[in-house]
mmCIF file of C-alpha atoms in Angstrom:
data_model
loop_
_atom_site.group_PDB
_atom_site.id
_atom_site.type_symbol
_atom_site.label_atom_id
_atom_site.label_comp_id
_atom_site.label_asym_id
_atom_site.label_seq_id
_atom_site.Cartn_x
_atom_site.Cartn_y
_atom_site.Cartn_z
ATOM 1 C CA MET Z 198 -6.186 -17.397 14.064
ATOM 2 C CA ASP Z 199 -4.844 -14.359 12.217
ATOM 3 C CA LEU Z 200 -5.123 -14.660 8.469
ATOM 4 C CA ALA Z 201 -2.436 -12.600 6.780
ATOM 5 C CA LEU Z 202 -0.399 -12.445 3.634
ATOM 6 C CA GLN Z 203 2.807 -10.786 2.538
ATOM 7 C CA GLN Z 204 4.211 -10.325 -0.925
ATOM 8 C CA SER Z 205 7.602 -8.955 -1.887
ATOM 9 C CA ALA Z 206 7.615 -6.338 -4.599
ATOM 10 C CA SER Z 207 10.165 -4.164 -6.292
ATOM 11 C CA ALA Z 208 9.483 -0.490 -6.813
ATOM 12 C CA ARG Z 209 11.382 2.138 -8.736
ATOM 13 C CA LEU Z 210 11.907 5.309 -6.703
ATOM 14 C CA ILE Z 211 11.634 8.268 -9.078
ATOM 15 C CA THR Z 212 13.863 11.172 -8.076
ATOM 16 C CA ALA Z 213 14.078 14.772 -9.241
ATOM 17 C CA ASP Z 214 17.809 14.447 -9.971
ATOM 18 C CA GLU Z 215 17.215 11.536 -12.386
ATOM 19 C CA ARG Z 216 19.001 9.064 -10.120
ATOM 20 C CA ASP Z 217 16.095 6.653 -9.961
ATOM 21 C CA ARG Z 218 16.740 3.507 -7.976
ATOM 22 C CA ASP Z 219 15.138 0.184 -7.190
ATOM 23 C CA VAL Z 220 13.620 -0.139 -3.744
ATOM 24 C CA PRO Z 221 12.354 -3.383 -2.221
ATOM 25 C CA ALA Z 222 8.911 -3.345 -0.657
ATOM 26 C CA VAL Z 223 6.717 -5.771 1.233
ATOM 27 C CA LEU Z 224 2.990 -5.608 0.558
ATOM 28 C CA ARG Z 225 0.948 -6.824 3.539
ATOM 29 C CA TYR Z 226 -2.679 -7.568 4.270
ATOM 30 C CA THR Z 227 -4.394 -9.000 7.342
ATOM 31 C CA ALA Z 228 -7.929 -10.235 7.870
ATOM 32 C CA ASP Z 229 -7.846 -8.373 11.203
ATOM 33 C CA ASP Z 230 -7.731 -5.074 9.288
ATOM 34 C CA PRO Z 231 -9.730 -6.039 6.187
ATOM 35 C CA PHE Z 232 -10.150 -2.575 4.692
ATOM 36 C CA ALA Z 233 -6.441 -1.710 4.641
ATOM 37 C CA VAL Z 234 -3.284 -2.661 2.776
ATOM 38 C CA HIS Z 235 0.217 -1.946 4.045
ATOM 39 C CA PHE Z 236 3.288 -1.084 1.965
ATOM 40 C CA ASP Z 237 6.497 -1.508 3.958
ATOM 41 C CA PHE Z 238 9.861 -0.100 2.883
ATOM 42 C CA PRO Z 239 13.341 -0.680 4.360
ATOM 43 C CA PRO Z 240 15.435 2.064 6.012
ATOM 44 C CA GLN Z 241 17.411 2.838 2.835
ATOM 45 C CA ALA Z 242 14.177 3.993 1.176
ATOM 46 C CA ALA Z 243 13.559 6.729 3.756
ATOM 47 C CA LEU Z 244 15.129 10.119 4.281
ATOM 48 C CA ASP Z 245 15.623 9.507 8.007
ATOM 49 C CA GLY Z 246 17.045 5.985 7.643
ATOM 50 C CA GLU Z 247 14.123 4.351 9.467
ATOM 51 C CA PRO Z 248 11.783 1.684 8.061
ATOM 52 C CA VAL Z 249 8.602 3.172 6.606
ATOM 53 C CA SER Z 250 5.132 1.659 6.475
ATOM 54 C CA TRP Z 251 2.225 3.208 4.602
ATOM 55 C CA THR Z 252 -1.323 2.048 5.268
ATOM 56 C CA PHE Z 253 -4.213 2.947 3.020
ATOM 57 C CA ALA Z 254 -7.559 1.587 1.831
ATOM 58 C CA ARG Z 255 -7.634 -1.625 -0.155
ATOM 59 C CA SER Z 256 -10.345 -0.006 -2.280
ATOM 60 C CA LEU Z 257 -7.923 2.818 -3.136
ATOM 61 C CA LEU Z 258 -5.419 0.297 -4.459
ATOM 62 C CA GLU Z 259 -8.118 -1.290 -6.593
ATOM 63 C CA GLU Z 260 -9.300 2.065 -7.925
ATOM 64 C CA GLY Z 261 -5.743 3.235 -8.642
ATOM 65 C CA LEU Z 262 -5.045 0.194 -10.800
ATOM 66 C CA ARG Z 263 -7.866 1.282 -13.127
ATOM 67 C CA GLY Z 264 -7.359 5.058 -13.193
ATOM 68 C CA PRO Z 265 -6.172 8.065 -11.183
ATOM 69 C CA ALA Z 266 -7.255 7.735 -7.565
ATOM 70 C CA GLY Z 267 -6.533 9.078 -4.142
ATOM 71 C CA GLY Z 268 -6.421 12.187 -2.123
ATOM 72 C CA GLY Z 269 -4.519 13.383 0.862
ATOM 73 C CA ASP Z 270 -1.393 11.344 1.547
ATOM 74 C CA VAL Z 271 -1.704 8.606 -1.094
ATOM 75 C CA HIS Z 272 -2.328 8.894 -4.845
ATOM 76 C CA LEU Z 273 -2.168 6.123 -7.458
ATOM 77 C CA TRP Z 274 -2.507 5.994 -11.229
ATOM 78 C CA PRO Z 275 -1.687 3.672 -14.116
ATOM 79 C CA CYS Z 276 1.418 4.537 -16.114
ATOM 80 C CA GLY Z 277 0.884 2.638 -19.340
ATOM 81 C CA ARG Z 278 -0.170 -1.007 -19.181
ATOM 82 C CA GLU Z 279 2.706 -2.371 -17.151
ATOM 83 C CA ARG Z 280 3.368 0.180 -14.411
ATOM 84 C CA THR Z 281 1.401 1.840 -11.649
ATOM 85 C CA VAL Z 282 2.627 4.969 -9.905
ATOM 86 C CA VAL Z 283 2.115 5.324 -6.168
ATOM 87 C CA GLU Z 284 2.737 8.750 -4.668
ATOM 88 C CA PHE Z 285 3.123 9.087 -0.899
ATOM 89 C CA HIS Z 286 2.949 12.521 0.769
ATOM 90 C CA SER Z 287 4.313 13.257 4.231
ATOM 91 C CA PRO Z 288 5.201 16.425 6.141
ATOM 92 C CA PHE Z 289 8.812 15.829 5.036
ATOM 93 C CA GLY Z 290 8.117 15.620 1.311
ATOM 94 C CA LEU Z 291 6.843 13.078 -1.161
ATOM 95 C CA ALA Z 292 7.968 9.800 -2.632
ATOM 96 C CA LEU Z 293 7.050 8.773 -6.158
ATOM 97 C CA LEU Z 294 7.337 5.044 -6.863
ATOM 98 C CA GLN Z 295 6.572 2.887 -9.880
ATOM 99 C CA PHE Z 296 5.380 -0.667 -9.301
ATOM 100 C CA ASP Z 297 4.780 -3.509 -11.706
ATOM 101 C CA THR Z 298 0.998 -3.441 -12.218
ATOM 102 C CA ALA Z 299 0.794 -7.229 -12.456
ATOM 103 C CA ALA Z 300 2.427 -7.588 -9.019
ATOM 104 C CA LEU Z 301 -0.034 -5.135 -7.469
ATOM 105 C CA ARG Z 302 -2.980 -6.892 -9.134
ATOM 106 C CA ARG Z 303 -1.733 -10.271 -7.929
ATOM 107 C CA PHE Z 304 -1.471 -8.918 -4.378
ATOM 108 C CA LEU Z 305 -4.950 -7.372 -4.552
ATOM 109 C CA LEU Z 306 -6.481 -10.625 -5.830
ATOM 110 C CA ARG Z 307 -4.810 -12.507 -2.995
ATOM 111 C CA THR Z 308 -6.355 -10.090 -0.465
ATOM 112 C CA TYR Z 309 -9.804 -10.769 -1.916
ATOM 113 C CA ALA Z 310 -9.166 -14.513 -1.677
ATOM 114 C CA LEU Z 311 -8.483 -13.982 2.036
ATOM 115 C CA VAL Z 312 -11.421 -11.604 2.685
ATOM 116 C CA ALA Z 313 -13.872 -11.127 -0.175
ATOM 117 C CA ALA Z 314 -15.170 -7.652 -0.981
ATOM 118 C CA GLY Z 315 -18.336 -7.049 1.018
ATOM 119 C CA ARG Z 316 -17.386 -9.718 3.577
ATOM 120 C CA GLU Z 317 -15.361 -7.404 5.779
ATOM 121 C CA ASP Z 318 -16.713 -7.302 9.325
ATOM 122 C CA VAL Z 319 -17.357 -3.593 9.822
ATOM 123 C CA ALA Z 320 -18.496 -3.889 13.433
ATOM 124 C CA GLU Z 321 -15.352 -5.779 14.420
ATOM 125 C CA ALA Z 322 -13.129 -3.227 12.638
ATOM 126 C CA VAL Z 323 -14.879 -0.341 14.437
ATOM 127 C CA ASP Z 324 -14.510 -2.104 17.800
ATOM 128 C CA ARG Z 325 -10.789 -2.632 17.182
ATOM 129 C CA GLY Z 326 -10.344 0.999 16.174
ATOM 130 C CA LEU Z 327 -12.163 2.296 19.219
ATOM 131 C CA SER Z 328 -10.213 -0.025 21.493
ATOM 132 C CA GLY Z 329 -6.988 1.294 20.028
ATOM 133 C CA LEU Z 330 -8.069 4.892 20.518
ATOM 134 C CA PHE Z 331 -9.337 4.491 24.048
ATOM 135 C CA ASP Z 332 -7.091 1.725 25.348
ATOM 136 C CA GLY Z 333 -6.275 2.490 28.955
ATOM 137 C CA VAL Z 334 -8.750 5.370 29.257
#
């Protein structure tokens, strides 16, 4: 049985032209991929009009709620006590979003209720990753 959770969240898309706007998001987590969290955005949040899903380490989310964290495509940092900034980089540009910190914390705590830290099955995750890479080879 797949253990999974989803949580709706509202983000504020920060734009250079000061036309910030609210963007709905769905935060997802599955026990089948215990090290990762997924942030899904609807088509209206993307430049190409397609739905967008970002996947990054659950530990990065935890670290970013406490202080500046990340490298590469995803960066997070607290913005005061009530907001957390999540910055996504792609070849097409970057998106800067502000989330309610309490909502992100609530989501993170729910992921740990599903799969506790240190209880992730590393061998199973590696097997799944290798299967995905070499499927059909």
